[in-house]
């Protein structure tokens, strides 16, 4: 365990309602890897085999069919944490025990079925998380889904159960469902709203997609105009989302989305860092590149966040 | 803890079926703040970030993005209590521990999803309420919703669980759903009915919207006419609602509704006070105003209730 | 506690499969009030505020807004028991502790919502019943409802739980739902069937509406004709219903229905008594009359049953 | 308790995977009444008041309104067991304690409601069965119902719970539902399939309707033809059904169905006996006849099975 | 218990996240029968009486109506294990205790009902599995079904419960449902995806159908083309599926499907073996043949896998 910097102590102070156990595991996340102590985070998540299918996820870099590959990549690249579904962690956790903080993603969805309302299946448990030595649980909600209540209530149970064993919760918040237009899923007002709801639900770390310069709800349009809230640049929008997350008192990190060119990706990351985002969670953009390339990319991303710290 | 006045003792006597623990927490509510001992209450509720979204709720006074702001406002203004969802209380409760009675709102709803029948998600637990030092739990029902049974039964469980740890229940009763016209949601007969059902469900404090001079159910129209029950003034209507709440033996408080002009708002409050209402629960009308203005408004509202005590 | 008469002992012998605890509480019901020891019962039920709304229920005699009024009325009139939902009993039980046997009605329904299949919400628990000193629980089923299974199974759980603490169950059996015509809800074959099902479900006391001279099911029509079962008079029909209740080995009582003229009401009561009914459960016809009048009416009703005992 | 014959010992050996407790209760069934020790069974079931209504069931012989009548009839006629729903057993069990083995039918359905998918309500519990001194539980499944999974899974729980207290399970298997034609409900392939599924579900005794000379599923038609499986006579068909029940290693008994002439009924029974059926479960055909007649009929039926033993 | 070969030890090392108890039972499977120690498996599953009906399953070889027949066949043929539903194992397990590893199939489906979304009923429990001396539980999922979440979550509970008593899980993964075309159910991308999801869900052994040279999802088509992943031969396709199963770190076995000619069947098996499949699970193709023939076939199949080991 590391000595916490002032910044880490400050962040932890925003979680004063939580137990020492939960704060200890948050500290483990903040104090690991290349960004240790900066208050910034880069996390490697690998659930795409489940979410999009193995061939689409791993064919570009077939080493990724093996769960060990990702676990090792998270260690080698100095990420703050490695997040994956149950099966993958069960396959690799014993081999790499204690080398990188782990987040067990507790629910997942595949693309084989037609499901009316977006909702993932719970495929892991808090008990699995402690058995596998994880520092946090992960969970996905789809604000906008007609199955919202089921998800929020299930999450509530899991958060309580996780707290009981000192584990904080990382919440993947993806607005989606009959309540939203397709474009609205990444609208800045919707992402901000989703981040706020996530915080109210008791999430410790919120993961959203980078917000776009779109406003979804008519009521919100008036408000953005009336109070002249800027949404032009990624930095503007990230600033708004961070504000929605209890005035920045909750950790908000941003995904990279689909694999894209290194330049586009770094442009996004710079915006996120400039807007006060706490970091990135980067999957396909990392593990689908050849090994050396992915290490280099992650290193560059970390450097951007370090400078913004 | 304060010495209870005769009025407070009288109110507590109406809860003689409850444990000393529950009555102690009711006394804490009644004996705190500027209205302590009068039997009247003004409560600050801040769940609008969740219910209507953060930007609509906090852009008018951006200090409100920070949960600490509201907690401090409830203390500074001398409210009887501060009510909020889990995340907000977790963020601020430790810092302000013991300075104002807290009510944990156990269920909430956002506007991102299309839900067929009005129903909120349970986003907190009785265990959270005790962990955070609250004096009561809060819960929202939508009488008129096709999901009524689910809500009433969930509430029943929560009330029982809360009683077991000495916590009373504040019930937000918002008639809404396929069984009612839009106008009928605030009709005087519907609000009165909702208040009565709330009392039968075991609520200790009932929160309704100010009733309008409308009668929704045909059967009720005949009865109001036959027995010449007046509904013209706010005082008339509040009197009816209080009567429906076990002849005034249960505490009924009224919301302010959407942000409006100070004059309109105070006009409503005067009617509520004149009709025998126990007090107001005032959110947007308070925290969306600049700080000094909101203090002044709350002080005026309290003065109106003090005079009616 | 009173010495049981031979008739009371005989009735209790039909419940020989039950524990002494359950039989003791049945004896408390049978041995209280003006009809004590006769084997006949008159019960005051006040759930109409919940079921039909407060203004329709209490405007005719506004004293009824106060739950204490009904509790006192049940005592003053010498009823065998007073039945009400949770909130009302919580408000009055402590004040009048031990003066009249109480029945906690565990489920209730309001008219604000549009519910597809008739089904009440559970709004109280067996634990509440023992906490409030009740001698029985009450529950409403709607035979004929598509939600029948849910109700029967919930009842089963509650009966078991109640037996465990020595409480018998009073079952309100109201045929209603897509399986029945409107007229059929009070058809003599349907009421008889509902009474039989109630007994098979394990109810100790069954409450039905007075049967009308109508036969609902085609199959049954043939049987009534073939075996020349008379249904002309109320006494005929009540006799059939009592027969359906295990040959009269289960207590069956009849409601008064909507408020009506004293003459009509007493006519019904005389028929019920003549047909071997165990008694009446009379709400609106009692509490909506002025106090003295309601005492007189209840006294007359009791006298009719006493003479039939 | 009786000394088991070789045949009873042989039958019990097919249940070698079960506990001694379960086998003891199976032995109690096989060793009671006129057919004791033969390995054949005749059971009196009286759930028709619930399933078809009291007037249709008991008007032909009004003594049957009284649950005691049936219990006594089962004793007098020397049946192996008496099966009934909860209420009836609660009413009579204490009076006749220990005189005939009892089967508590745990789920039942009335004809008052329109239910989309055939499914009964659970109206009794294993705890009730032990409290009332029963030797087995009974449960009804409707293979062919869209609610099949609910039923199979509920049954699974009940079987496990019953095994824990040494009670075997008698399964009423009535194919019915959207998956089947009306005629197919008694088709020989369907009855055979239902019997097989019942055995796989863990039933100890399977009760089906007498199979008719009809084949429902197209795939099965080819198989019956290809392998020339005879289905002309009742004996042929019963033989097939018994074969489907683990090659006769599970007890399969057959119902009598609607009340019919004595000749038709005995013709069916002779076919069942000739085909190797373990016995009959006979309700309406027994209790709707005058008492002496029903004793005579049951005696004749038992004689047919005794000769086939 | 046998000495584990290096290959068995290597396979077990891929399950390092599991308890010694679970690995012990995996070793029992791998170290039994003709293929003991090779790391290859041939399993006899007999659930077709439940899944397709008894007459279609057992008429070709009527000895199969008796559960003992299959249990004995699994022993005689030297299979690694025998898998069956509850009833069949209850009937035979005591007689053959300890002679062949048993897998209790915990859920099953019949063809009598019309079920909207493919989903089996749970018809056995982990408690049954330990009571009957099994070395593993079996469970069927239908990826592609709209009831996917229910299945994945139920499986999760069962896996956890099974792990607690040291039992591994064999997962039958049959893509099926509204999300897939009929042909797509055996498409190579879908089978690969299903295998991957199975591994992520925590299955220890995955059972899929032999993949066909079809690609279902448009997105996948591009990927197979872009990265030139061969799918022409069975060996190619099996190789892909094994890769999807954590780079071969999870055991994947293949079914034989409908009864077919010996030549076709062996052709498939050779492809499976050549592609690196861990083995076959062969039901109808075994038990529907005459006894001697089925022994010979299974022996030939085992020989193919032994050579590939």
Tab-separated table of C-alpha atoms in Angstrom, chain B residues 40-250:
chain	number	residue	atom	x	y	z
B	40	UNK	CA	-45.814	23.197	12.501
B	41	UNK	CA	-43.105	22.098	10.064
B	42	UNK	CA	-41.148	23.441	7.141
B	43	UNK	CA	-38.976	20.861	5.403
B	44	UNK	CA	-36.369	21.308	2.658
B	45	UNK	CA	-36.501	18.470	0.118
B	46	UNK	CA	-33.874	18.183	-2.619
B	47	UNK	CA	-34.575	15.281	-4.952
B	48	UNK	CA	-35.151	17.375	-8.070
B	49	UNK	CA	-31.758	16.554	-9.566
B	50	UNK	CA	-32.934	12.973	-9.696
B	51	UNK	CA	-36.590	13.638	-10.531
B	52	UNK	CA	-36.221	16.399	-13.155
B	53	UNK	CA	-32.515	16.347	-13.947
B	54	UNK	CA	-29.574	18.350	-12.616
B	55	UNK	CA	-29.461	21.144	-15.160
B	56	UNK	CA	-33.127	22.087	-14.799
B	57	UNK	CA	-32.805	21.960	-11.036
B	58	UNK	CA	-29.467	23.578	-10.355
B	59	UNK	CA	-28.617	25.870	-13.274
B	60	UNK	CA	-30.648	28.758	-11.765
B	61	UNK	CA	-28.364	28.648	-8.709
B	62	UNK	CA	-25.328	26.529	-9.603
B	63	UNK	CA	-24.187	26.277	-6.001
B	64	UNK	CA	-26.859	23.605	-5.790
B	65	UNK	CA	-24.862	21.109	-7.850
B	66	UNK	CA	-23.008	20.497	-4.601
B	67	UNK	CA	-25.058	18.444	-2.094
B	68	UNK	CA	-23.361	20.292	0.757
B	69	UNK	CA	-25.118	23.483	-0.305
B	70	UNK	CA	-28.593	22.169	0.449
B	71	UNK	CA	-27.631	20.543	3.695
B	72	UNK	CA	-26.143	23.858	4.840
B	73	UNK	CA	-29.226	25.744	3.602
B	74	UNK	CA	-31.521	23.542	5.687
B	75	UNK	CA	-29.396	24.289	8.729
B	76	UNK	CA	-29.081	28.032	8.083
B	77	UNK	CA	-32.770	28.515	7.411
B	78	UNK	CA	-33.906	26.684	10.523
B	79	UNK	CA	-35.975	24.069	8.685
B	80	UNK	CA	-37.345	21.173	10.702
B	81	UNK	CA	-35.630	18.695	8.401
B	82	UNK	CA	-33.701	18.119	5.199
B	83	UNK	CA	-34.857	15.353	2.851
B	84	UNK	CA	-32.769	13.900	0.016
B	85	UNK	CA	-31.952	10.690	-1.892
B	86	UNK	CA	-29.193	8.360	-0.824
B	87	UNK	CA	-26.250	9.706	-2.820
B	88	UNK	CA	-26.666	13.281	-1.668
B	89	UNK	CA	-26.965	12.319	1.983
B	90	UNK	CA	-23.975	10.020	1.742
B	91	UNK	CA	-21.966	12.905	0.339
B	92	UNK	CA	-22.873	15.436	3.034
B	93	UNK	CA	-24.131	13.635	6.139
B	94	UNK	CA	-20.776	13.070	7.775
B	95	UNK	CA	-19.751	16.707	7.445
B	96	UNK	CA	-22.922	18.113	9.021
B	97	UNK	CA	-23.670	15.226	11.379
B	98	UNK	CA	-26.371	16.042	13.915
B	99	UNK	CA	-27.084	19.616	12.817
B	100	UNK	CA	-30.482	19.094	11.210
B	101	UNK	CA	-32.877	16.115	11.199
B	102	UNK	CA	-32.521	14.083	7.997
B	103	UNK	CA	-35.107	12.210	5.951
B	104	UNK	CA	-33.786	9.638	3.489
B	105	UNK	CA	-36.011	9.502	0.418
B	106	UNK	CA	-36.070	5.805	-0.343
B	107	UNK	CA	-37.464	5.833	-3.858
B	108	UNK	CA	-36.997	8.054	-6.862
B	109	UNK	CA	-37.796	8.361	-10.536
B	110	UNK	CA	-36.006	10.100	-13.405
B	111	UNK	CA	-37.534	11.460	-16.612
B	112	UNK	CA	-35.207	9.624	-18.981
B	113	UNK	CA	-37.316	6.491	-19.301
B	114	UNK	CA	-40.829	5.883	-20.572
B	115	UNK	CA	-42.533	3.912	-17.808
B	116	UNK	CA	-46.080	2.704	-18.464
B	117	UNK	CA	-47.422	3.025	-14.962
B	118	UNK	CA	-46.021	5.680	-12.641
B	119	UNK	CA	-43.686	3.962	-10.186
B	120	UNK	CA	-40.402	4.983	-8.635
B	121	UNK	CA	-37.357	2.827	-8.092
B	122	UNK	CA	-36.230	2.022	-4.574
B	123	UNK	CA	-32.810	3.595	-4.382
B	124	UNK	CA	-32.108	3.484	-0.660
B	125	UNK	CA	-32.837	1.312	2.357
B	126	UNK	CA	-33.787	1.579	6.001
B	127	UNK	CA	-30.307	0.344	6.772
B	128	UNK	CA	-28.924	3.333	4.874
B	129	UNK	CA	-31.203	5.633	6.866
B	130	UNK	CA	-29.873	4.428	10.212
B	131	UNK	CA	-26.282	4.374	8.932
B	132	UNK	CA	-26.648	8.043	7.964
B	133	UNK	CA	-28.318	9.105	11.216
B	134	UNK	CA	-31.726	9.948	9.738
B	135	UNK	CA	-34.858	10.557	11.828
B	136	UNK	CA	-37.290	9.260	9.186
B	137	UNK	CA	-37.612	7.549	5.851
B	138	UNK	CA	-39.426	9.065	2.898
B	139	UNK	CA	-41.324	7.199	0.189
B	140	UNK	CA	-43.398	8.228	-2.829
B	141	UNK	CA	-46.649	6.552	-3.859
B	142	UNK	CA	-48.701	7.309	-6.956
B	143	UNK	CA	-52.308	6.534	-6.043
B	144	UNK	CA	-54.053	6.177	-9.406
B	145	UNK	CA	-51.197	4.164	-10.899
B	146	UNK	CA	-51.825	0.666	-12.220
B	147	UNK	CA	-48.716	-0.277	-10.246
B	148	UNK	CA	-50.420	0.827	-7.050
B	149	UNK	CA	-50.324	-2.581	-5.361
B	150	UNK	CA	-46.603	-2.976	-5.883
B	151	UNK	CA	-46.037	0.418	-4.285
B	152	UNK	CA	-48.393	-0.021	-1.345
B	153	UNK	CA	-46.918	-3.417	-0.553
B	154	UNK	CA	-43.325	-2.269	-0.846
B	155	UNK	CA	-44.166	0.658	1.409
B	156	UNK	CA	-45.731	-1.706	3.922
B	157	UNK	CA	-42.479	-3.651	4.148
B	158	UNK	CA	-40.418	-0.505	4.511
B	159	UNK	CA	-42.678	0.978	7.201
B	160	UNK	CA	-42.419	-2.225	9.218
B	161	UNK	CA	-38.657	-2.305	8.809
B	162	UNK	CA	-38.359	1.366	9.728
B	163	UNK	CA	-40.552	0.989	12.810
B	164	UNK	CA	-38.293	-1.797	13.964
B	165	UNK	CA	-35.475	0.730	14.253
B	166	UNK	CA	-37.673	3.533	15.541
B	167	UNK	CA	-38.008	5.524	12.310
B	168	UNK	CA	-41.312	7.122	11.279
B	169	UNK	CA	-42.311	7.387	7.616
B	170	UNK	CA	-42.962	10.522	5.564
B	171	UNK	CA	-45.164	9.666	2.603
B	172	UNK	CA	-45.121	11.683	-0.635
B	173	UNK	CA	-48.611	10.957	-2.056
B	174	UNK	CA	-48.930	12.054	-5.692
B	175	UNK	CA	-52.133	10.833	-7.367
B	176	UNK	CA	-51.181	10.006	-10.968
B	177	UNK	CA	-51.844	7.328	-13.552
B	178	UNK	CA	-54.396	5.826	-15.895
B	179	UNK	CA	-57.145	6.013	-13.291
B	180	UNK	CA	-57.079	9.830	-13.205
B	181	UNK	CA	-57.382	12.790	-15.551
B	182	UNK	CA	-54.434	15.193	-15.658
B	183	UNK	CA	-56.481	17.864	-13.878
B	184	UNK	CA	-57.732	15.323	-11.387
B	185	UNK	CA	-54.250	14.789	-10.000
B	186	UNK	CA	-54.706	17.839	-7.775
B	187	UNK	CA	-58.507	17.696	-7.440
B	188	UNK	CA	-59.627	18.257	-3.873
B	189	UNK	CA	-61.458	14.928	-3.636
B	190	UNK	CA	-58.461	13.051	-5.029
B	191	UNK	CA	-55.971	14.767	-2.723
B	192	UNK	CA	-58.267	14.076	0.223
B	193	UNK	CA	-58.603	10.444	-0.816
B	194	UNK	CA	-54.842	10.124	-1.260
B	195	UNK	CA	-54.270	11.603	2.186
B	196	UNK	CA	-56.731	9.165	3.738
B	197	UNK	CA	-55.166	6.164	2.009
B	198	UNK	CA	-51.743	7.348	3.139
B	199	UNK	CA	-52.915	7.406	6.745
B	200	UNK	CA	-54.463	3.945	6.410
B	201	UNK	CA	-51.172	2.676	4.990
B	202	UNK	CA	-49.497	3.703	8.231
B	203	UNK	CA	-47.717	6.902	7.196
B	204	UNK	CA	-46.753	9.190	10.056
B	205	UNK	CA	-46.461	12.329	7.952
B	206	UNK	CA	-48.282	12.806	4.671
B	207	UNK	CA	-47.081	15.152	1.971
B	208	UNK	CA	-49.532	16.192	-0.749
B	209	UNK	CA	-49.804	18.920	-3.348
B	210	UNK	CA	-52.033	21.919	-2.604
B	211	UNK	CA	-55.555	20.852	-3.676
B	212	UNK	CA	-57.315	22.693	-6.493
B	213	UNK	CA	-60.985	23.634	-6.758
B	214	UNK	CA	-61.831	20.633	-8.924
B	215	UNK	CA	-63.684	17.423	-8.140
B	216	UNK	CA	-62.593	14.377	-10.137
B	217	UNK	CA	-64.862	11.478	-9.307
B	218	UNK	CA	-68.529	11.724	-10.320
B	219	UNK	CA	-69.672	9.956	-7.161
B	220	UNK	CA	-67.813	12.504	-5.053
B	221	UNK	CA	-69.321	15.470	-6.870
B	222	UNK	CA	-72.759	14.463	-5.610
B	223	UNK	CA	-71.497	14.151	-2.065
B	224	UNK	CA	-69.753	17.546	-2.016
B	225	UNK	CA	-72.954	19.113	-3.303
B	226	UNK	CA	-75.363	17.224	-1.078
B	227	UNK	CA	-73.456	18.037	2.099
B	228	UNK	CA	-72.390	21.479	0.883
B	229	UNK	CA	-68.714	21.002	1.579
B	230	UNK	CA	-66.939	24.239	0.585
B	231	UNK	CA	-63.972	24.017	-1.818
B	232	UNK	CA	-63.641	27.597	-3.080
B	233	UNK	CA	-60.622	28.781	-1.129
B	234	UNK	CA	-57.320	27.054	-0.479
B	235	UNK	CA	-58.201	27.164	3.219
B	236	UNK	CA	-61.485	25.339	2.539
B	237	UNK	CA	-59.765	22.658	0.569
B	238	UNK	CA	-56.854	22.200	2.953
B	239	UNK	CA	-59.395	21.869	5.755
B	240	UNK	CA	-61.067	19.009	3.862
B	241	UNK	CA	-57.761	17.269	3.246
B	242	UNK	CA	-56.745	17.580	6.886
B	243	UNK	CA	-60.134	16.148	7.858
B	244	UNK	CA	-59.496	13.189	5.555
B	245	UNK	CA	-56.258	12.579	7.425
B	246	UNK	CA	-57.977	11.001	10.393
B	247	UNK	CA	-59.681	14.235	11.443
B	248	UNK	CA	-56.284	15.914	11.600
B	249	UNK	CA	-54.729	13.239	13.789
B	250	UNK	CA	-52.014	12.657	11.203
